[in-house]
Coordinates of C-alpha atoms and ligand atoms in Angstrom, one line a residue:
X32 CA -25.9 -18.4 -37.5
X33 CA -26.2 -15.3 -35.5
X34 CA -29.6 -13.9 -34.7
X35 CA -29.9 -10.1 -35.0
X36 CA -30.9 -8.4 -31.7
X37 CA -31.0 -4.8 -30.6
X38 CA -29.7 -3.5 -27.3
X39 CA -31.4 -0.1 -27.1
X40 CA -32.7 0.4 -23.6
X41 CA -32.5 -0.6 -19.9
X42 CA -34.8 -3.6 -20.4
X43 CA -32.7 -5.1 -23.1
X44 CA -29.5 -4.7 -21.0
X45 CA -31.1 -6.2 -17.9
X46 CA -32.5 -9.1 -19.9
X47 CA -29.0 -10.1 -21.2
X48 CA -27.3 -9.4 -17.9
X49 CA -29.6 -11.9 -16.3
X50 CA -29.9 -14.6 -19.0
X51 CA -28.2 -17.9 -18.4
X52 CA -28.9 -19.1 -21.9
X53 CA -25.5 -20.1 -23.4
X54 CA -26.9 -19.7 -26.9
X55 CA -28.1 -16.2 -26.3
X56 CA -24.9 -15.2 -24.6
X57 CA -22.8 -16.6 -27.5
X58 CA -25.0 -14.8 -30.0
X59 CA -24.5 -11.5 -28.0
X60 CA -20.7 -11.9 -28.1
X61 CA -20.7 -12.7 -31.8
X62 CA -22.8 -9.7 -32.7
X63 CA -20.5 -7.4 -30.6
X64 CA -17.5 -8.8 -32.4
X65 CA -19.1 -8.3 -35.8
X66 CA -19.8 -4.7 -34.9
X67 CA -16.3 -3.8 -33.7
X68 CA -14.8 -5.5 -36.8
X69 CA -17.1 -3.4 -39.0
X70 CA -15.5 -0.3 -37.4
X71 CA -11.9 -1.4 -37.0
X72 CA -11.4 -4.7 -38.9
X73 CA -9.6 -7.2 -36.8
X74 CA -7.3 -4.5 -35.3
X75 CA -6.6 -4.3 -31.6
X76 CA -4.9 -1.0 -30.5
X77 CA -2.2 -1.0 -27.8
X78 CA -1.7 1.5 -25.0
X79 CA 1.6 0.8 -23.2
X80 CA 0.7 1.4 -19.5
X81 CA 3.3 3.2 -17.5
X82 CA 2.4 3.2 -13.8
X83 CA 4.5 6.2 -12.9
X84 CA 3.8 6.5 -9.2
X85 CA 1.8 4.7 -6.5
X86 CA 1.8 7.7 -4.1
X87 CA -1.9 8.7 -3.5
X88 CA -3.6 11.3 -1.5
X89 CA -6.9 9.4 -1.6
X90 CA -8.2 6.5 0.5
X91 CA -10.7 4.7 -1.7
X92 CA -12.0 1.8 0.5
X93 CA -11.3 -0.9 -2.2
X94 CA -7.8 0.0 -3.5
X95 CA -4.4 -1.5 -2.7
X96 CA -2.7 1.9 -3.1
X97 CA -5.0 3.8 -0.7
X98 CA -3.1 6.3 1.4
X99 CA -3.4 4.5 4.7
X100 CA -1.8 1.3 3.5
X101 CA 1.8 0.8 4.4
X102 CA 3.4 -0.1 1.0
X103 CA 6.7 0.8 -0.6
X104 CA 5.9 4.1 -2.4
X105 CA 7.7 5.1 -5.6
X106 CA 7.7 7.8 -8.3
X107 CA 9.5 7.0 -11.5
X108 CA 12.1 9.5 -12.7
X109 CA 11.7 11.3 -16.0
X110 CA 14.4 9.2 -17.5
X111 CA 12.6 5.9 -16.5
X112 CA 9.4 7.2 -18.0
X113 CA 11.1 8.2 -21.2
X114 CA 12.7 4.8 -21.5
X115 CA 9.3 3.1 -21.2
X116 CA 7.9 5.5 -23.8
X117 CA 10.8 4.6 -26.1
X118 CA 9.9 0.9 -25.8
X119 CA 6.3 1.7 -26.8
X120 CA 7.5 3.7 -29.8
X121 CA 10.1 1.0 -30.9
X122 CA 7.4 -1.7 -30.7
X123 CA 4.9 0.2 -32.7
X124 CA 2.3 0.5 -29.9
X125 CA 1.1 3.9 -31.3
X126 CA -0.1 5.0 -27.9
X127 CA 0.7 5.0 -24.2
X128 CA -1.2 5.5 -21.0
X129 CA 0.5 7.3 -18.1
X130 CA -1.2 6.4 -14.8
X131 CA -0.7 7.1 -11.1
X132 CA -2.3 7.6 -7.7
X133 CA -3.9 11.0 -7.2
X134 CA -1.5 13.8 -6.3
X135 CA -2.6 17.5 -6.6
X136 CA 0.6 19.3 -5.8
X137 CA 2.1 22.1 -8.0
X138 CA 5.4 20.1 -8.1
X139 CA 3.7 17.0 -9.5
X140 CA 1.8 19.1 -12.1
X141 CA 5.1 20.7 -13.3
X142 CA 6.7 17.3 -13.5
X143 CA 3.9 15.9 -15.6
X144 CA 3.9 18.9 -17.9
X145 CA 7.6 18.4 -18.5
X146 CA 7.3 14.6 -19.0
X147 CA 4.3 14.9 -21.4
X148 CA 5.8 17.7 -23.5
X149 CA 9.1 15.8 -23.8
X150 CA 7.3 12.6 -24.9
X151 CA 5.2 14.6 -27.4
X152 CA 8.4 16.2 -28.9
X153 CA 10.4 13.0 -29.1
X154 CA 7.9 10.3 -30.1
X155 CA 4.9 10.0 -32.3
X156 CA 2.7 8.5 -29.6
X157 CA -0.8 9.5 -28.7
X158 CA -1.0 10.0 -24.9
X159 CA -3.7 8.9 -22.5
X160 CA -3.5 10.3 -19.0
X161 CA -5.0 8.8 -15.8
X162 CA -4.1 10.7 -12.7
X163 CA -7.4 10.9 -11.0
X164 CA -9.3 14.2 -10.3
X165 CA -7.6 17.5 -10.8
X166 CA -8.7 21.1 -11.1
X167 CA -9.8 22.1 -14.6
X168 CA -6.8 24.5 -14.9
X169 CA -4.4 21.6 -14.3
X170 CA -6.1 19.4 -16.8
X171 CA -5.9 22.2 -19.3
X172 CA -2.1 22.4 -18.7
X173 CA -1.7 18.7 -19.3
X174 CA -3.7 19.0 -22.5
X175 CA -1.6 21.9 -23.7
X176 CA 1.5 19.8 -23.0
X177 CA 0.2 17.1 -25.3
X178 CA -2.2 14.8 -23.5
X179 CA -5.1 13.9 -25.7
X180 CA -7.1 11.3 -23.8
X181 CA -8.0 11.0 -20.2
X182 CA -9.2 8.0 -18.3
X183 CA -11.2 8.6 -15.1
X184 CA -13.5 5.8 -14.1
X185 CA -16.7 6.9 -12.3
X186 CA -16.4 3.5 -10.6
X187 CA -20.2 3.3 -10.2
X188 CA -22.8 5.7 -11.5
X189 CA -24.9 5.1 -8.3
X190 CA -24.1 8.0 -6.1
X191 CA -25.3 6.2 -2.9
X192 CA -23.1 3.2 -3.8
X193 CA -20.2 5.5 -4.6
X194 CA -20.5 7.0 -1.1
X195 CA -20.4 3.5 0.5
X196 CA -17.1 2.8 -1.3
X197 CA -15.3 6.0 -0.3
X198 CA -14.5 7.7 3.0
X199 CA -16.8 10.6 4.0
X200 CA -14.0 13.2 4.4
X201 CA -15.1 15.7 1.7
X202 CA -12.3 14.5 -0.6
X203 CA -14.1 11.7 -2.3
X204 CA -17.2 13.4 -3.8
X205 CA -19.2 11.8 -6.5
X206 CA -20.2 15.2 -7.9
X207 CA -16.5 16.2 -8.2
X208 CA -15.9 13.1 -10.2
X209 CA -18.8 13.7 -12.6
X210 CA -17.8 17.4 -13.0
X211 CA -14.2 16.4 -13.7
X212 CA -15.5 14.2 -16.6
X213 CA -17.4 17.2 -17.9
X214 CA -14.3 19.4 -17.6
X215 CA -12.3 16.9 -19.6
X216 CA -14.8 17.0 -22.3
X217 CA -15.0 20.8 -22.5
X218 CA -11.2 21.0 -22.7
X219 CA -11.2 18.7 -25.7
X220 CA -9.9 15.4 -24.4
X221 CA -11.2 12.1 -25.6
X222 CA -13.0 11.1 -22.5
X223 CA -12.7 7.6 -21.0
X224 CA -14.5 6.4 -18.0
X225 CA -15.6 3.0 -16.6
X226 CA -16.6 1.0 -13.6
X227 CA -15.7 -1.9 -11.4
X228 CA -18.0 -4.9 -11.8
X229 CA -19.2 -7.1 -8.8
X230 CA -18.6 -4.4 -6.2
X231 CA -20.0 -4.9 -2.7
X232 CA -23.7 -3.9 -2.7
X233 CA -23.8 -3.6 -6.5
X234 CA -26.8 -5.0 -8.4
X235 CA -27.8 -5.7 -12.0
X236 CA -29.9 -2.5 -12.0
X237 CA -26.7 -0.5 -11.1
X238 CA -24.9 -2.0 -14.0
X239 CA -27.7 -1.3 -16.5
X240 CA -27.8 2.3 -15.2
X241 CA -24.0 2.6 -15.7
X242 CA -24.4 1.9 -19.4
X243 CA -27.2 4.5 -19.6
X244 CA -24.9 6.9 -17.7
X245 CA -22.1 6.4 -20.3
X246 CA -24.5 7.1 -23.1
X247 CA -25.8 10.2 -21.5
X248 CA -22.3 11.5 -20.9
X249 CA -21.5 10.7 -24.5
X250 CA -18.1 9.2 -23.6
X251 CA -15.5 8.1 -26.1
X252 CA -13.6 5.3 -24.3
X253 CA -14.5 2.7 -21.7
X254 CA -12.5 0.6 -19.3
X255 CA -14.6 -1.8 -17.2
X256 CA -13.1 -4.7 -15.1
X257 CA -14.1 -7.0 -12.4
X258 CA -13.7 -5.8 -8.8
X259 CA -10.9 -7.9 -7.1
X260 CA -11.3 -7.8 -3.3
X261 CA -8.0 -6.6 -1.7
X262 CA -7.5 -8.4 1.7
X263 CA -5.9 -5.3 3.2
X264 CA -8.7 -2.9 2.2
X265 CA -11.5 -1.9 4.6
X266 CA -14.3 -3.0 2.2
X267 CA -12.8 -6.5 1.9
X268 CA -15.2 -7.9 4.6
X269 CA -18.3 -7.0 2.6
X270 CA -19.0 -9.8 0.2
X271 CA -20.4 -8.7 -3.2
X272 CA -24.0 -9.6 -4.0
X273 CA -23.4 -10.4 -7.6
X274 CA -21.6 -13.7 -8.1
X275 CA -19.1 -14.2 -11.0
X276 CA -17.8 -10.7 -11.6
X277 CA -15.7 -12.1 -14.4
X278 CA -18.6 -13.5 -16.5
X279 CA -20.7 -10.4 -15.9
X280 CA -17.7 -8.2 -17.0
X281 CA -17.5 -10.0 -20.4
X282 CA -21.3 -9.6 -20.8
X283 CA -20.9 -5.9 -20.0
X284 CA -18.2 -5.4 -22.7
X285 CA -20.5 -7.0 -25.3
X286 CA -23.5 -5.0 -24.1
X287 CA -21.5 -1.8 -24.1
X288 CA -20.4 -2.4 -27.7
X289 CA -23.9 -3.0 -28.9
X290 CA -25.4 -0.1 -26.9
X291 CA -22.7 2.6 -27.3
X292 CA -21.5 1.3 -30.7
X293 CA -18.4 3.2 -31.8
X294 CA -16.5 3.9 -28.5
X295 CA -13.1 2.3 -27.7
X296 CA -13.4 -0.5 -25.2
X297 CA -10.5 -1.9 -23.3
X298 CA -10.0 -5.6 -22.5
X299 CA -8.8 -4.8 -18.9
X300 CA -5.9 -6.6 -17.2
X301 CA -8.1 -7.5 -14.2
X302 CA -10.1 -9.9 -16.4
X303 CA -7.0 -12.1 -16.5
X304 CA -7.1 -12.6 -12.7
X305 CA -10.1 -14.8 -13.2
X306 CA -9.3 -16.5 -16.4
X307 CA -5.9 -16.8 -18.2
X308 CA -7.8 -16.1 -21.5
X309 CA -9.9 -13.3 -19.9
X310 CA -8.6 -10.5 -22.2
X311 CA -8.9 -12.6 -25.3
X312 CA -12.5 -13.4 -24.3
X313 CA -13.3 -9.7 -24.1
X314 CA -11.5 -8.9 -27.4
X315 CA -13.8 -11.5 -29.0
X316 CA -16.9 -10.0 -27.4
X317 CA -16.6 -6.3 -28.5
X318 CA -13.4 -4.9 -26.9
X319 CA -10.7 -3.4 -29.1
X320 CA -8.0 -2.0 -26.8
X321 CA -5.2 -3.7 -24.9
X322 CA -3.0 -2.0 -22.2
X323 CA 0.2 -4.0 -21.8
X324 CA 2.1 -3.0 -18.7
X325 CA 5.5 -1.3 -19.5
X326 CA 6.3 -0.2 -16.0
X327 CA 9.9 -1.3 -15.0
X328 CA 9.7 -4.8 -13.6
X329 CA 11.2 -3.9 -10.2
X330 CA 8.4 -1.4 -9.5
X331 CA 5.4 -3.5 -10.6
X332 CA 5.0 -5.4 -7.3
X333 CA 4.4 -2.0 -5.7
X334 CA 1.5 -1.1 -8.0
X335 CA -0.9 -3.8 -6.8
X336 CA -4.2 -1.9 -6.9
X337 CA -5.7 -5.4 -6.5
X338 CA -4.1 -8.7 -5.5
X339 CA -3.0 -11.5 -8.0
X340 CA -2.3 -8.9 -10.7
X341 CA -1.1 -10.7 -13.8
X342 CA 2.0 -10.0 -15.9
X343 CA 4.0 -8.5 -13.0
X344 CA 7.0 -10.7 -13.6
X345 CA 7.0 -10.6 -17.4
X346 CA 9.5 -8.3 -19.0
X347 CA 8.2 -5.7 -21.5
X348 CA 9.6 -7.8 -24.3
X349 CA 7.9 -11.1 -23.0
X350 CA 4.7 -9.2 -22.6
X351 CA 4.9 -7.9 -26.2
X352 CA 5.5 -11.4 -27.6
X353 CA 2.8 -13.0 -25.4
X354 CA 0.1 -10.5 -26.3
X355 CA 0.8 -10.8 -30.0
X356 CA 0.5 -14.6 -29.8
X357 CA -2.7 -14.2 -27.8
X358 CA -4.1 -11.9 -30.6
X359 CA -3.1 -14.4 -33.3
X360 CA -5.0 -17.1 -31.4
X361 CA -8.3 -15.2 -31.8
X362 CA -7.6 -14.0 -35.4
X363 CA -6.8 -10.4 -34.4
X364 CA -3.8 -8.3 -35.0
X365 CA -2.1 -5.3 -33.4
X366 CA -2.8 -1.9 -35.1
X367 CA 0.9 -1.2 -35.5
X368 CA 2.0 2.4 -35.2
X369 CA -1.6 3.6 -35.3
X370 CA -3.1 5.9 -32.7
X371 CA -6.4 4.0 -32.8
X372 CA -8.4 7.0 -31.7
X373 CA -12.0 6.6 -30.7
X374 CA -14.3 6.8 -33.7
X375 CA -17.0 8.2 -31.5
X376 CA -14.7 11.1 -30.6
X377 CA -14.1 11.9 -34.3
X378 CA -17.8 11.8 -35.0
X379 CA -18.7 13.9 -32.0
X380 CA -16.1 16.6 -32.7
X381 CA -16.6 16.7 -36.5
X382 CA -20.4 16.7 -36.1
X383 CA -20.5 13.7 -38.4
Ligands
LIG479 N1 -5.7 7.1 -9.2 C1 -6.4 7.1 -10.4 C2 -5.8 6.0 -11.4 C3 -5.3 4.7 -10.7 S1 -6.5 3.7 -10.0 C4 -7.9 6.9 -10.2 O1 -8.3 6.4 -9.2 O2 -8.6 7.3 -11.2 C5 -7.1 2.9 -11.5 C6 -8.4 2.1 -11.3 O3 -8.1 0.9 -10.6 C7 -9.5 2.8 -10.5 O4 -10.3 3.7 -11.3 C8 -10.4 1.5 -10.1 O5 -11.4 1.3 -11.0 C9 -9.4 0.4 -10.2 N2 -9.3 -0.4 -9.0 C10 -9.0 0.1 -7.7 N3 -9.1 -0.9 -6.8 C11 -9.5 -2.0 -7.5 C12 -9.8 -3.4 -7.1 N4 -9.8 -3.8 -5.8 N5 -10.2 -4.2 -8.0 C13 -10.3 -3.9 -9.3 N6 -10.0 -2.6 -9.8 C14 -9.6 -1.7 -8.9
LIG480 FE1 -5.8 6.3 -5.2 FE2 -6.9 5.7 -7.5 FE3 -6.5 3.9 -5.6 FE4 -8.4 5.7 -5.2 S1 -8.4 4.1 -6.8 S2 -6.8 5.0 -3.7 S3 -7.4 7.5 -6.2 S4 -4.9 5.0 -6.8

């Protein structure tokens, strides 16, 4: 028997973040699952993730793709990207997500406009973009080309903590990140953001404030995952304060579902670094989105944002079969050929 609870303020969130009661935690997961099934039945929507380039102008102190690291850099060709898009279309994924390091050149912008408009013409796939910060004009061009959702994690809503995790070189500004999220919204994108959980210096208070930040910004999609320390990154030496980033991440998914209600929430790949069933756990606790990697297999080893990334040796086909079996094991199914747009977005834009 589940017991009704309400997650409506900071105190409620903090209480559940801190509780160790297995019964209360199980109750929380079960209520979060009931709520998402009320909105979307037992459907899980897929976004095939194409990691089109690991070249990055930025130097975030936690990331395996940061500019200063000597790794093999690649950018996929238009043909390679279209092949990956075709796979998503053939398999009925309904959506794809194109992601890369941050590059702000005119040449890159033109390339992206070309790729996005071609995918839009050739396939009936809803497109999520995730290329980091860009000037509003560029984001508008990508929208005009056919991009409809944009994923830009705030990483943490604590400005002081954000500053500790990024170089002080004028190119990693918290305010620019927040303003970019506002630009995306005013252009008309479905706006997705999120955080890393268990970051150095991060506290439960920070996490509770993150959920309040999402609510205030009225976001449509959420992607939160555990921080995975990268041994070659500068921040590696700072040990996080919060223990068990994985367990806290699942709790955050459930709390976000009950607090924000109708947004799309991803069961992120990083969850699986800690537990083979990490993504299923999140999907049973309020998440409703999966992002199977469809990047060509020979390139995946070069997109190691964090170490021990799962699925880098599975072919696209194996990945498809594996995920469907995983969904069956938790009584869920793929929303075949459906866009699976954020209900929150529809309500917000139709003033429902
Ligand atoms: N360049 C774009 C998109 C690629 S990075 C951007 O930064 O927005 C995508 C996400 O990877 C980042 O938003 C961050 O939350 C996550 N990430 C980076 N390093 C990580 C790490 N060490 N552990 C877990 N997630 C990490
Ligand atoms: Fe680049 Fe994104 Fe990594 Fe920062 S998090 S270094 S912007 S790929």
